[in-house]
Each structure stands twice: as structure tokens, then as C-alpha cells.
Amino acid sequence: MFSNSQFIKPQAPFCKAFSKNNASSVFCKYFHLGKQPKSATLYICALGIGYAYINGKRVSEDLFAPPPSDYEKRLWYMQYDVGALLQEGENVLSVLCGNGFLNEDMQNAWGSTDAPWRDYPKMIATLFIDGMPYLHTDGTWRCSTHTPYLMNRYRQGVVYDARIPAPDSPLFNGRTWDFAIVDGRAPKGVLTPYESEPIRALQTIRPIAVHKRNEKRLIIDFGVNMSGFVRLFTDGKSGTEITVRYGETLTDDGEIYAEENMRTSYFQQGEFATERLICNGAPFVWHTLLSYYGFRYVEICCEDLSALERAEAVFVAQDIAPRSSFTCSDPFLNKLFACGIQATRSNMFYMPTDCPTREKYGWMNDAQSSAEQILTNFHAEKMLLQWNVNICDAFDSEKGLPGIVPTHGWGYHWGNGPVSDGSIFEQVYRVYLHSGNPTGLMDNLPYFKRYFAFLKTREDEEGLLHFGLYDWANPNENICTTPLELINAIYRVKFNRIAGLAARLAKQSDEEFLAEEKRQIAIIKKHWFSPKGGYHVREQTAIAMLIYHGIYDDLAPLKAQLKACVEEREYHHNCGMVGLRH
């Protein structure tokens, strides 16, 4: 598909340091067709985020493509039918590329400024016409970093100057731009077709309230938390600047609460969740293409608020069909379920992310805890299987699995361990249970074996593991009350049961997994069970896990202990995400 194509990028020298202006790249190629083609297909991988246009029209409604990955191991590419956009005579193919996760220059808690692939946004593409390759990316393409996006950061926001023609503008003209250069340090990942559902604009939401704070500032309430952005309808004078700041909550006095989720401690440079639109003096409808946010409220500031005609929210997420629904006679339960569904949808962005507000990462611990819920409520098999490829790519025989996937290298020393690593087992197992598709389980079997070998290197002399996340986000000031070693041992029982199933489906022996399951159960009984069959510590998470996974000789003592633990807390949970899952 890409045998004669090369990654191309701007000629300008790349600077890794934080910069107020962190521009996008636009590439274009003018070409002539002697006749209207019968068919045409564009294959493209634009990093970190790319949008292709033919003759000024976007080739797809997809957003934030392609999916992020470890670009040194995997490069997802998109495929688009573009025959209807081509014409006899002159044509132009242009591509807008934003930074995405490829190039993060702001200092943050996860060290993404040290990602080995950081560089200018770049692309590789091939255009097939009537079944034959017609255009390839090479040094004959034109390129510019003088684009409407004066600044774009996936997790912080954008500055957009509508006075500069974009690829969909009738005034767009790249004929005299500098030539692009062939990337001498192109990413080494395997180009792989992306076959899951795209990210799309799913819903337009009108405000439920608009609060005018003063003559230059509005607070708009859209009534529901969501992932996405706002669409602005403007008619401001050329050069008029409109600033949009996003937030999930308000302070007591009705202002955007900018400190939620500890934003300032995680991002030390630049504004956060903020957009600036510079008007062009004509009626203009705009929304960002290079960043998204978690929000219910927006603050809009402008020296002349009459420049803004109106604003609406656009709910954006992966376009995955629902599988189930729930309703009952209790309004509170209905609302609780709706909140769960909205939160899940807002975090389906090529993977189950932790939040659309701050990190936008695929946290493995969150995914192991929520995979069953996701598949119960959504037909998310394709998304999870595609993300599973990234998970397998992230495995390292010496470091194991990271806490986030994909990773730029962060997460092998914190945020991992069986509580997180279990995603490599849980995703494909739940896909099998919900769909009957065993492919993921069987494909992962070699990785299961490699992971078990890694765990053996981390055991102490008694077979216990002392690393990884614990019963995270519990109400005890997030202090672990359930022994981490017990949690890890119980998860190892679960993992070996799943691996045994995968072996049987692949028509292979499951003896090694059965033996390891028995070894872990023996370790658990030796260290944590009393002679009478109960658990040594009166603690909800541990007892619930033992019951759930059937690790006991007599159920009655454990049931009595769990009942007492719940009653002691006046029927409140006293556990974190591990315990709640069980």
C-alpha cells in the first residue's frame, strides 16, 4: 500500500522546547486527471492527527484520526473512498496535520516531552485511482507551517486564526509553498489498517442557560458533562479574538472551576482547556479539529460579545452502537445509569480512556475494572480488540506492561502490576464472552506466557509479588488496606484460568496454567486463611475477591465475614476500584 510512499514533513528546524506557538503542518499536491475516475481510494497515516481534503472538501467526517500508538512499533492508517471528490482536470489533495500525542511540548506529570518520536506533524499517503497507485507522498509535495492553527496541543487547546485560509477555504493556495522534505527519521512502526469505528460528532447540544458575567464575559451551561468541543457562530471584525475556556464544574460564585482534577499540578506550562479564535471579518462557523475537552460549562470572553452570535456544544466520541438499555420506576437509579452511560461514551476514544478532561490516556487499571460494563452496554468489541494490539505492542520482557497504553515509555515503574496488567487478559476474555469471538484470546496466548515468565522474575522466595497498583481510589485517603500481595495472587489465579481457556480454544495443552492456578491458591491459603476457613483481616475487598473467584474450602465463614464488614460500615463501601469490581 505504501511501498513507494515516504513520510514527509516541513523543512523548518524542529524545536523541542515549549513554545507559545506550536503550529500544525499543511501538505498539498496539485495534479491533473484526464478523465473522471471510476474509483479512487486514499490510504493515509497522518501523525499525530490528520485531516485530508480533496478540492477543498474533507474526505471524511472522522475526527482525531488515526489512533495513537507506540509509533516505533505500530502506525494505524485510514482508508477513504474519495472517487466522488475527484474531477476531470486539475485537483488538489491537501492534508492538515496536528500534534496530537506525537509532539507534546508542555511539561507534564507523565514525561511525554521525552517521547522518542517527537517531531513536526508528518504524513504518509498513497492515492489509488481505478485500482492503481497514482499519487505517493515524496519530496515533490508542498508544505507550510503557516496555517490557521497558530498553536495546537491535544490536551491543552488551540489558537485558530480564521484570517489564514484553511484547506477547505476557496482562498487556499499552496502552489508557492516550500517543498516538504522526506523524513530522515520516520517512525519505524508497522503500518496497519484501522478497522474499528471512527470518532465522530454524535450530538449537538444547545445551552440550557447563559449567564452574562459582565460586558465582556459569558458562562454557558450545556446541562450535561461530555467529551467534545463547542461550535461557534461568529461575525466579528477582522482580528477580534474570542476566548473559550472549558470546565466540568463551577465555583460557588458561578465561575469556571479551573483546578478540578488537579490540572495545574499535572501541567506546568501554558493555559489548559482553552481555545482562542481570531475572527476574519466575515460570518464564520468554527470548531476545533485538533483538541477536545471534558466539559459541561464554557466561559467565553471577548472585547465585543456581539461578535458571537451563538454557541453550541458538540458531543464527540467513538461511534459505537449501544448494546443494552435500562429503565425502572426509580428516577434516581435511572439518572445514575444515564450518568454511567454518558461517562463511558465520553471515554471511548480508540480505547477506554480515564477522562476526556485532563489525561486522555488508556489507563490499564481502569480498563480491567470496566471492560465487562463497557461490553454489557456497548458493542465495543472492535475498539477493545484494536486497543489490545497496542497493549501487546507495549509488553516488554524485562519491564512487563505499563500503566498506560499506548505509552511513550512512562508507566513501567508506576501504575502497573496485575491490577493494571490484567487488561491484556480481561479485554479479550470479555469480548469472547459477549460475542463468541475467540480470536483475541488465541492471539494473546503467546503474550500470556511471556507475561507469566516476567512475573516469575518479580517473585520473592515465597512466590509473592510486591509491586503494582493496589485497591486504587478507595475512601481511606487512598491508603491500601488490602494486602497488595493478596490482590496480586488472586489476579494471578484469574489470569491463569483465562490463559487455560485460551489454550483449550487454540487446541493446546492447559496443564501449565492449571498447575500455576493451584500454586497461587496454595500460596493464598497459606498466608491469609485462618484454620477455621476465614480470612485473617476483616476487610471488604479481600473477602469479596476470594468469594468472587471461588478461592475457599468453605464459603460460610467468608460470607459471614463479608456481612459483618458491610454492617460495620453501616452498609457503605469501604473499598476502591478493585473491591467495587468484585
PDB file of C-alpha atoms in Angstrom, residues 477-576:
ATOM      1  CA  GLU A 477      -7.346   8.562  51.831  1.00  0.00           C
ATOM      2  CA  ASN A 478      -6.277   6.155  49.091  1.00  0.00           C
ATOM      3  CA  ILE A 479      -4.205   4.149  51.589  1.00  0.00           C
ATOM      4  CA  CYS A 480      -4.114   0.445  50.810  1.00  0.00           C
ATOM      5  CA  THR A 481      -5.877  -1.659  53.463  1.00  0.00           C
ATOM      6  CA  THR A 482      -5.994  -4.863  51.420  1.00  0.00           C
ATOM      7  CA  PRO A 483      -2.572  -6.543  51.161  1.00  0.00           C
ATOM      8  CA  LEU A 484      -1.182  -5.855  47.693  1.00  0.00           C
ATOM      9  CA  GLU A 485       0.381  -9.309  47.660  1.00  0.00           C
ATOM     10  CA  LEU A 486      -3.039 -10.922  48.136  1.00  0.00           C
ATOM     11  CA  ILE A 487      -4.612  -8.856  45.356  1.00  0.00           C
ATOM     12  CA  ASN A 488      -1.799  -9.856  43.008  1.00  0.00           C
ATOM     13  CA  ALA A 489      -2.081 -13.540  43.903  1.00  0.00           C
ATOM     14  CA  ILE A 490      -5.840 -13.591  43.341  1.00  0.00           C
ATOM     15  CA  TYR A 491      -5.430 -11.900  39.976  1.00  0.00           C
ATOM     16  CA  ARG A 492      -2.812 -14.487  39.037  1.00  0.00           C
ATOM     17  CA  VAL A 493      -5.433 -17.182  39.666  1.00  0.00           C
ATOM     18  CA  LYS A 494      -7.810 -15.336  37.341  1.00  0.00           C
ATOM     19  CA  PHE A 495      -5.150 -14.802  34.668  1.00  0.00           C
ATOM     20  CA  ASN A 496      -4.211 -18.486  34.583  1.00  0.00           C
ATOM     21  CA  ARG A 497      -7.850 -19.504  34.241  1.00  0.00           C
ATOM     22  CA  ILE A 498      -8.217 -17.186  31.233  1.00  0.00           C
ATOM     23  CA  ALA A 499      -4.945 -18.437  29.749  1.00  0.00           C
ATOM     24  CA  GLY A 500      -6.147 -22.020  30.179  1.00  0.00           C
ATOM     25  CA  LEU A 501      -9.325 -21.175  28.276  1.00  0.00           C
ATOM     26  CA  ALA A 502      -7.270 -19.581  25.509  1.00  0.00           C
ATOM     27  CA  ALA A 503      -5.087 -22.716  25.297  1.00  0.00           C
ATOM     28  CA  ARG A 504      -8.109 -25.002  25.016  1.00  0.00           C
ATOM     29  CA  LEU A 505      -9.644 -22.810  22.307  1.00  0.00           C
ATOM     30  CA  ALA A 506      -6.332 -22.977  20.433  1.00  0.00           C
ATOM     31  CA  LYS A 507      -6.306 -26.795  20.878  1.00  0.00           C
ATOM     32  CA  GLN A 508      -3.218 -26.603  23.075  1.00  0.00           C
ATOM     33  CA  SER A 509      -2.464 -28.062  26.489  1.00  0.00           C
ATOM     34  CA  ASP A 510      -3.638 -26.098  29.518  1.00  0.00           C
ATOM     35  CA  GLU A 511      -1.634 -28.086  32.065  1.00  0.00           C
ATOM     36  CA  GLU A 512       0.904 -25.366  32.845  1.00  0.00           C
ATOM     37  CA  PHE A 513      -1.883 -22.886  33.605  1.00  0.00           C
ATOM     38  CA  LEU A 514      -3.810 -25.345  35.794  1.00  0.00           C
ATOM     39  CA  ALA A 515      -0.639 -26.068  37.759  1.00  0.00           C
ATOM     40  CA  GLU A 516       0.087 -22.369  38.284  1.00  0.00           C
ATOM     41  CA  GLU A 517      -3.509 -21.703  39.334  1.00  0.00           C
ATOM     42  CA  LYS A 518      -3.188 -24.390  42.016  1.00  0.00           C
ATOM     43  CA  ARG A 519       0.154 -22.965  43.170  1.00  0.00           C
ATOM     44  CA  GLN A 520      -1.323 -19.484  43.617  1.00  0.00           C
ATOM     45  CA  ILE A 521      -4.333 -20.818  45.535  1.00  0.00           C
ATOM     46  CA  ALA A 522      -1.984 -22.701  47.858  1.00  0.00           C
ATOM     47  CA  ILE A 523       0.021 -19.507  48.453  1.00  0.00           C
ATOM     48  CA  ILE A 524      -3.176 -17.589  49.254  1.00  0.00           C
ATOM     49  CA  LYS A 525      -4.398 -20.213  51.732  1.00  0.00           C
ATOM     50  CA  LYS A 526      -1.002 -20.429  53.413  1.00  0.00           C
ATOM     51  CA  HIS A 527      -0.615 -16.706  54.015  1.00  0.00           C
ATOM     52  CA  TRP A 528      -4.143 -15.389  54.512  1.00  0.00           C
ATOM     53  CA  PHE A 529      -6.548 -18.075  55.700  1.00  0.00           C
ATOM     54  CA  SER A 530      -7.174 -18.996  59.307  1.00  0.00           C
ATOM     55  CA  PRO A 531      -7.516 -22.642  60.383  1.00  0.00           C
ATOM     56  CA  LYS A 532     -11.289 -22.159  60.579  1.00  0.00           C
ATOM     57  CA  GLY A 533     -11.514 -21.150  56.895  1.00  0.00           C
ATOM     58  CA  GLY A 534     -11.950 -17.422  57.352  1.00  0.00           C
ATOM     59  CA  TYR A 535      -9.768 -14.593  56.125  1.00  0.00           C
ATOM     60  CA  HIS A 536      -7.251 -13.106  58.562  1.00  0.00           C
ATOM     61  CA  VAL A 537      -8.302  -9.459  58.054  1.00  0.00           C
ATOM     62  CA  ARG A 538     -11.846  -8.099  58.249  1.00  0.00           C
ATOM     63  CA  GLU A 539     -11.759  -6.091  55.011  1.00  0.00           C
ATOM     64  CA  GLN A 540     -14.329  -5.847  52.222  1.00  0.00           C
ATOM     65  CA  THR A 541     -12.140  -6.001  49.100  1.00  0.00           C
ATOM     66  CA  ALA A 542     -10.154  -9.110  50.022  1.00  0.00           C
ATOM     67  CA  ILE A 543     -13.144 -11.133  51.153  1.00  0.00           C
ATOM     68  CA  ALA A 544     -15.215 -10.151  48.109  1.00  0.00           C
ATOM     69  CA  MET A 545     -12.358 -11.149  45.786  1.00  0.00           C
ATOM     70  CA  LEU A 546     -11.959 -14.544  47.441  1.00  0.00           C
ATOM     71  CA  ILE A 547     -15.680 -15.248  47.160  1.00  0.00           C
ATOM     72  CA  TYR A 548     -15.954 -13.970  43.588  1.00  0.00           C
ATOM     73  CA  HIS A 549     -13.064 -16.122  42.350  1.00  0.00           C
ATOM     74  CA  GLY A 550     -14.133 -19.189  44.357  1.00  0.00           C
ATOM     75  CA  ILE A 551     -10.949 -19.405  46.429  1.00  0.00           C
ATOM     76  CA  TYR A 552     -12.132 -21.161  49.592  1.00  0.00           C
ATOM     77  CA  ASP A 553     -12.837 -24.580  51.028  1.00  0.00           C
ATOM     78  CA  ASP A 554     -15.924 -23.451  52.916  1.00  0.00           C
ATOM     79  CA  LEU A 555     -17.937 -20.442  51.771  1.00  0.00           C
ATOM     80  CA  ALA A 556     -19.831 -19.912  55.042  1.00  0.00           C
ATOM     81  CA  PRO A 557     -17.020 -18.235  57.081  1.00  0.00           C
ATOM     82  CA  LEU A 558     -16.247 -15.813  54.264  1.00  0.00           C
ATOM     83  CA  LYS A 559     -19.900 -14.919  53.787  1.00  0.00           C
ATOM     84  CA  ALA A 560     -20.240 -14.218  57.498  1.00  0.00           C
ATOM     85  CA  GLN A 561     -17.105 -12.065  57.455  1.00  0.00           C
ATOM     86  CA  LEU A 562     -18.233 -10.037  54.455  1.00  0.00           C
ATOM     87  CA  LYS A 563     -21.659  -9.487  56.012  1.00  0.00           C
ATOM     88  CA  ALA A 564     -20.023  -8.240  59.204  1.00  0.00           C
ATOM     89  CA  CYS A 565     -17.685  -5.923  57.271  1.00  0.00           C
ATOM     90  CA  VAL A 566     -20.595  -4.350  55.417  1.00  0.00           C
ATOM     91  CA  GLU A 567     -22.635  -3.936  58.585  1.00  0.00           C
ATOM     92  CA  GLU A 568     -19.686  -2.359  60.424  1.00  0.00           C
ATOM     93  CA  ARG A 569     -19.560   0.319  57.742  1.00  0.00           C
ATOM     94  CA  GLU A 570     -23.315   0.891  58.039  1.00  0.00           C
ATOM     95  CA  TYR A 571     -23.796  -0.679  54.591  1.00  0.00           C
ATOM     96  CA  HIS A 572     -21.306   1.610  52.868  1.00  0.00           C
ATOM     97  CA  HIS A 573     -18.497   0.501  50.599  1.00  0.00           C
ATOM     98  CA  ASN A 574     -15.041   0.640  52.125  1.00  0.00           C
ATOM     99  CA  CYS A 575     -13.084  -0.303  49.026  1.00  0.00           C
ATOM    100  CA  GLY A 576     -11.584   1.105  45.852  1.00  0.00           C
TER     101      GLY A 576
END
